[in-house]
C-alpha positions as a Python dict, from the first residue, in 0.01 Angstrom:
ca = {
    (1, 'M'): (0, 0, 0),
    (2, 'R'): (106, 358, -54),
    (3, 'F'): (69, 565, 263),
    (4, 'F'): (248, 886, 192),
    (5, 'L'): (343, 960, -168),
    (6, 'T'): (496, 1298, -82),
    (7, 'A'): (731, 1147, 172),
    (8, 'A'): (806, 819, 1),
    (9, 'L'): (1188, 874, 14),
    (10, 'C'): (1175, 951, 385),
    (11, 'I'): (981, 629, 440),
    (12, 'V'): (1231, 419, 257),
    (13, 'V'): (1531, 571, 445),
    (14, 'T'): (1353, 528, 775),
    (15, 'L'): (1257, 168, 703),
    (16, 'L'): (1614, 83, 652),
    (17, 'T'): (1657, 88, 1030),
    (18, 'S'): (1296, 27, 1152),
    (19, 'C'): (1140, -283, 1298),
    (20, 'F'): (773, -342, 1385),
    (21, 'D'): (539, -580, 1562),
    (22, 'G'): (203, -660, 1411),
    (23, 'K'): (-117, -858, 1507),
    (24, 'E'): (-423, -900, 1275),
    (25, 'E'): (-750, -1069, 1353),
    (26, 'L'): (-1039, -1155, 1127),
    (27, 'W'): (-1380, -1272, 1246),
    (28, 'L'): (-1596, -1427, 976),
    (29, 'A'): (-1966, -1502, 1027),
    (30, 'K'): (-2177, -1762, 860),
    (31, 'D'): (-2339, -1511, 635),
    (32, 'G'): (-1997, -1379, 509),
    (33, 'A'): (-1996, -1069, 730),
    (34, 'A'): (-1648, -990, 862),
    (35, 'I'): (-1469, -791, 1123),
    (36, 'F'): (-1103, -711, 1081),
    (37, 'E'): (-879, -569, 1355),
    (38, 'A'): (-514, -486, 1323),
    (39, 'T'): (-256, -344, 1571),
    (40, 'Y'): (95, -241, 1447),
    (41, 'D'): (370, -115, 1665),
    (42, 'V'): (620, 91, 1461),
    (43, 'P'): (899, 340, 1546),
    (44, 'T'): (763, 692, 1608),
    (45, 'T'): (1029, 834, 1368),
    (46, 'T'): (872, 633, 1085),
    (47, 'V'): (535, 810, 1142),
    (48, 'R'): (685, 1142, 1209),
    (49, 'L'): (910, 1154, 901),
    (50, 'S'): (632, 1019, 684),
    (51, 'G'): (402, 1327, 757),
    (52, 'G'): (281, 1264, 1110),
    (53, 'E'): (-52, 1142, 1255),
    (54, 'A'): (-267, 1373, 1050),
    (55, 'K'): (-113, 1256, 730),
    (56, 'L'): (-161, 896, 821),
    (57, 'R'): (-524, 945, 907),
    (58, 'G'): (-591, 1132, 584),
    (59, 'S'): (-420, 850, 384),
    (60, 'V'): (-630, 585, 549),
    (61, 'D'): (-946, 784, 494),
    (62, 'E'): (-866, 815, 126),
    (63, 'W'): (-787, 445, 107),
    (64, 'L'): (-1115, 344, 265),
    (65, 'K'): (-1318, 571, 28),
    (66, 'E'): (-1231, 319, -249),
    (67, 'S'): (-1460, 70, -71),
    (68, 'P'): (-1756, 241, 86),
    (69, 'E'): (-1899, -90, 186),
    (70, 'V'): (-1633, -120, 444),
    (71, 'R'): (-1695, 65, 773),
    (72, 'C'): (-1412, 188, 991),
    (73, 'E'): (-1526, 133, 1347),
    (74, 'A'): (-1201, 247, 1511),
    (75, 'F'): (-881, 404, 1409),
    (76, 'D'): (-647, 497, 1696),
    (77, 'I'): (-285, 620, 1702),
    (78, 'S'): (-103, 630, 2034),
    (79, 'Q'): (260, 693, 2126),
    (80, 'H'): (452, 486, 2377),
    (81, 'E'): (805, 620, 2434),
    (82, 'D'): (979, 576, 2101),
    (83, 'R'): (716, 353, 1961),
    (84, 'T'): (377, 438, 1793),
    (85, 'R'): (87, 200, 1807),
    (86, 'I'): (-160, 200, 1519),
    (87, 'H'): (-494, 22, 1570),
    (88, 'I'): (-772, -13, 1320),
    (89, 'R'): (-1099, -199, 1317),
    (90, 'L'): (-1306, -257, 1004),
    (91, 'S'): (-1636, -436, 938),
    (92, 'C'): (-1837, -518, 627),
    (93, 'A'): (-2104, -740, 499),
    (94, 'S'): (-1873, -951, 286),
    (95, 'V'): (-1524, -1063, 364),
    (96, 'L'): (-1436, -1030, 0),
    (97, 'K'): (-1467, -645, 43),
    (98, 'I'): (-1188, -640, 290),
    (99, 'A'): (-980, -860, 65),
    (100, 'D'): (-1058, -628, -220),
    (101, 'L'): (-884, -341, -31),
    (102, 'S'): (-548, -513, -71),
    (103, 'K'): (-566, -489, -456),
    (104, 'P'): (-309, -240, -596),
    (105, 'E'): (-565, -36, -774),
    (106, 'K'): (-758, 7, -445),
    (107, 'S'): (-460, 133, -252),
    (108, 'K'): (-308, 408, -463),
    (109, 'S'): (-267, 641, -157),
    (110, 'M'): (-31, 393, 20),
    (111, 'P'): (354, 364, -26),
    (112, 'N'): (505, 40, -137),
    (113, 'P'): (652, -61, 210),
    (114, 'F'): (306, -64, 366),
    (115, 'Q'): (165, -244, 70),
    (116, 'H'): (414, -522, 128),
    (117, 'I'): (316, -543, 491),
    (118, 'A'): (-56, -556, 406),
    (119, 'G'): (21, -825, 146),
    (120, 'V'): (-182, -945, -151),
    (121, 'V'): (-497, -1161, -107),
    (122, 'E'): (-592, -1416, -377),
    (123, 'V'): (-937, -1582, -373),
    (124, 'K'): (-1003, -1895, -575),
    (125, 'R'): (-1355, -2044, -593),
    (126, 'N'): (-1439, -2389, -719),
    (127, 'G'): (-1813, -2462, -664),
    (128, 'L'): (-1882, -2416, -293),
    (129, 'D'): (-1508, -2442, -203),
    (130, 'V'): (-1295, -2128, -156),
    (131, 'E'): (-921, -2111, -120),
    (132, 'L'): (-774, -1796, 33),
    (133, 'T'): (-403, -1721, 3),
    (134, 'R'): (-238, -1416, 143),
    (135, 'T'): (126, -1328, 68),
    (136, 'I'): (300, -1077, 312),
    (137, 'S'): (643, -946, 227),
    (138, 'P'): (807, -786, 537),
    (139, 'N'): (1146, -858, 361),
    (140, 'R'): (1043, -614, 87),
    (141, 'A'): (910, -358, 328),
    (142, 'L'): (1209, -356, 553),
    (143, 'V'): (1472, -351, 279),
    (144, 'G'): (1757, -326, 521),
    (145, 'G'): (1619, -570, 770),
    (146, 'L'): (1879, -832, 730),
    (147, 'F'): (2147, -583, 823),
    (148, 'M'): (1979, -476, 1144),
    (149, 'P'): (2142, -565, 1491),
    (150, 'R'): (2002, -882, 1625),
    (151, 'K'): (1878, -711, 1937),
    (152, 'E'): (1645, -495, 1717),
    (153, 'I'): (1484, -803, 1567),
    (154, 'D'): (1458, -1039, 1858),
    (155, 'G'): (1113, -1052, 2024),
    (156, 'R'): (938, -895, 1730),
    (157, 'R'): (649, -1101, 1603),
    (158, 'L'): (387, -1101, 1320),
    (159, 'V'): (72, -1280, 1418),
    (160, 'Y'): (-234, -1339, 1203),
    (161, 'V'): (-552, -1497, 1339),
    (162, 'M'): (-879, -1595, 1165),
    (163, 'H'): (-1195, -1697, 1353),
    (164, 'L'): (-1420, -1908, 1122),
    (165, 'P'): (-1768, -2035, 1170),
    (166, 'Q'): (-1653, -2384, 1091),
    (167, 'A'): (-1316, -2559, 1073),
    (168, 'P'): (-1160, -2532, 713),
    (169, 'L'): (-1088, -2839, 500),
    (170, 'E'): (-715, -2754, 525),
    (171, 'S'): (-476, -2478, 602),
    (172, 'N'): (-106, -2413, 669),
    (173, 'A'): (-169, -2240, 1008),
    (174, 'T'): (107, -2282, 1269),
    (175, 'R'): (-162, -2383, 1518),
    (176, 'T'): (-538, -2410, 1562),
    (177, 'E'): (-781, -2344, 1845),
    (178, 'D'): (-1149, -2381, 1920),
    (179, 'G'): (-1183, -2713, 1755),
    (180, 'G'): (-998, -2600, 1444),
    (181, 'K'): (-1222, -2301, 1377),
    (182, 'T'): (-952, -2048, 1491),
    (183, 'L'): (-636, -2045, 1286),
    (184, 'V'): (-318, -1882, 1401),
    (185, 'W'): (-20, -1797, 1193),
    (186, 'D'): (266, -1690, 1433),
    (187, 'Y'): (590, -1582, 1288),
    (188, 'T'): (896, -1408, 1411),
    (189, 'L'): (1001, -1090, 1233),
    (190, 'A'): (1331, -1268, 1154),
    (191, 'E'): (1128, -1525, 946),
    (192, 'G'): (957, -1241, 763),
    (193, 'L'): (1286, -1082, 675),
    (194, 'K'): (1413, -1403, 517),
    (195, 'H'): (1118, -1492, 294),
    (196, 'P'): (750, -1392, 223),
    (197, 'L'): (497, -1513, 466),
    (198, 'V'): (217, -1708, 305),
    (199, 'T'): (-113, -1783, 487),
    (200, 'R'): (-344, -2032, 319),
    (201, 'L'): (-675, -2199, 389),
    (202, 'K'): (-929, -2393, 194),
    (203, 'G'): (-1284, -2434, 315),
    (204, 'R'): (-1657, -2470, 221),
    (205, 'V'): (-1855, -2150, 197),
    (206, 'P'): (-2105, -2121, 485),
    (207, 'L'): (-2411, -2023, 279),
    (208, 'P'): (-2693, -1840, 438),
    (209, 'W'): (-3051, -1982, 441),
    (210, 'W'): (-3163, -1754, 159),
    (211, 'V'): (-2922, -1907, -85),
    (212, 'F'): (-3085, -2241, -39),
    (213, 'G'): (-3424, -2079, -60),
    (214, 'G'): (-3322, -1909, -378),
    (215, 'A'): (-3200, -2240, -518),
    (216, 'G'): (-3544, -2389, -426),
    (217, 'V'): (-3718, -2114, -617),
    (218, 'V'): (-3494, -2171, -922),
    (219, 'G'): (-3565, -2545, -887),
    (220, 'V'): (-3941, -2483, -888),
    (221, 'G'): (-3903, -2242, -1177),
    (222, 'L'): (-3726, -2506, -1383),
    (223, 'V'): (-3993, -2760, -1311),
    (224, 'W'): (-4261, -2515, -1417),
    (225, 'V'): (-4084, -2424, -1736),
    (226, 'G'): (-4024, -2786, -1808),
    (227, 'Y'): (-4399, -2866, -1744),
    (228, 'R'): (-4505, -2580, -1975),
    (229, 'G'): (-4263, -2693, -2239),
    (230, 'F'): (-4397, -3050, -2205),
    (231, 'K'): (-4753, -2933, -2240),
    (232, 'R'): (-4675, -2718, -2546),
    (233, 'L'): (-4490, -3011, -2713),
    (234, 'A'): (-4778, -3245, -2636),
    (235, 'R'): (-5029, -2993, -2793),
    (236, 'V'): (-4820, -2941, -3108),
    (237, 'R'): (-4791, -3317, -3146),
    (238, 'S'): (-5167, -3358, -3104),
    (239, 'E'): (-5240, -3089, -3361),
    (240, 'R'): (-4991, -3238, -3611),
    (241, 'P'): (-5169, -3451, -3875),
    (242, 'R'): (-5112, -3816, -3852),
    (243, 'D'): (-4961, -4010, -4146),
    (244, 'S'): (-5296, -4174, -4226),
    (245, 'D'): (-5469, -3842, -4243),
    (246, 'A'): (-5202, -3679, -4466),
    (247, 'P'): (-5291, -3621, -4836),
    (248, 'P'): (-5140, -3864, -5081),
}
C-alpha cells in the first residue's frame, strides 16, 4: 500500500533501520460478514518523517473511500516512548470487500513498504469451495532488515488470526484453536525478513439460508418451465396431422 506519496523517500530511508510488531485478527460470520482488527507497533520516527499522525489519518481515509461498503469502526494512533501504536478496526457485510482493499488499484494512496506489509490476497472459488491465499512481504518493506542488529529484531512478531464459523478443509496455520475454527499464523520478524509469509486456507462457503431458498425457487421455476414446455410439445404433437390423415 502507498501511505505517503509526498514522503516516499523519507519512508524508505527510515525503514532501513526500523522494526515493527504486528497482529491482525479476522472474524468471519456464517453469512460472510466480517470484522477485521489490526494493531501495528512501529518506530515513532517512521510516522513523524512520513508526515505525522494527520497525514496518516488522511491517507487511510482516502484508502477506505475506495470501498464504501467497508466501515471503519475504530482508528487510533497512540505513542509509547519511541514507539507508535496504530490500531484499526473494520467491518463489512462481505469478507471479499476487505480482501478487495489489498488490490493495488484500491490502494493508490499507500507507499510500497506498507503495501508489502498488508500483502496481496488471492481468492479462488471452485463450486462451494474457496481457497484464500495471502502473501505478506516484510522482507520487501524493510529493505535493510537483514542488516539490522540482532537485538532490534529479537522479540518482534507478526501474528495473523482468523476466527471462522466452521473448521476449514485444510490450512497451513502454525496452530489451531477452538476445535480448528480459529487459525493462528505466528511468525517471528526474523522469518519475515528472510522470505515472504504465506497464509493459506481452503474451506466450504457457509451459505446463508436464503441461498438455499433461492436455489429452491430456481428449482421450482425450472420444473414449471419444463412442465409448460412439455404441455406445449404435447399440444403441437396432437395438432400435427397423422400419417394416415395426410394427403397422398
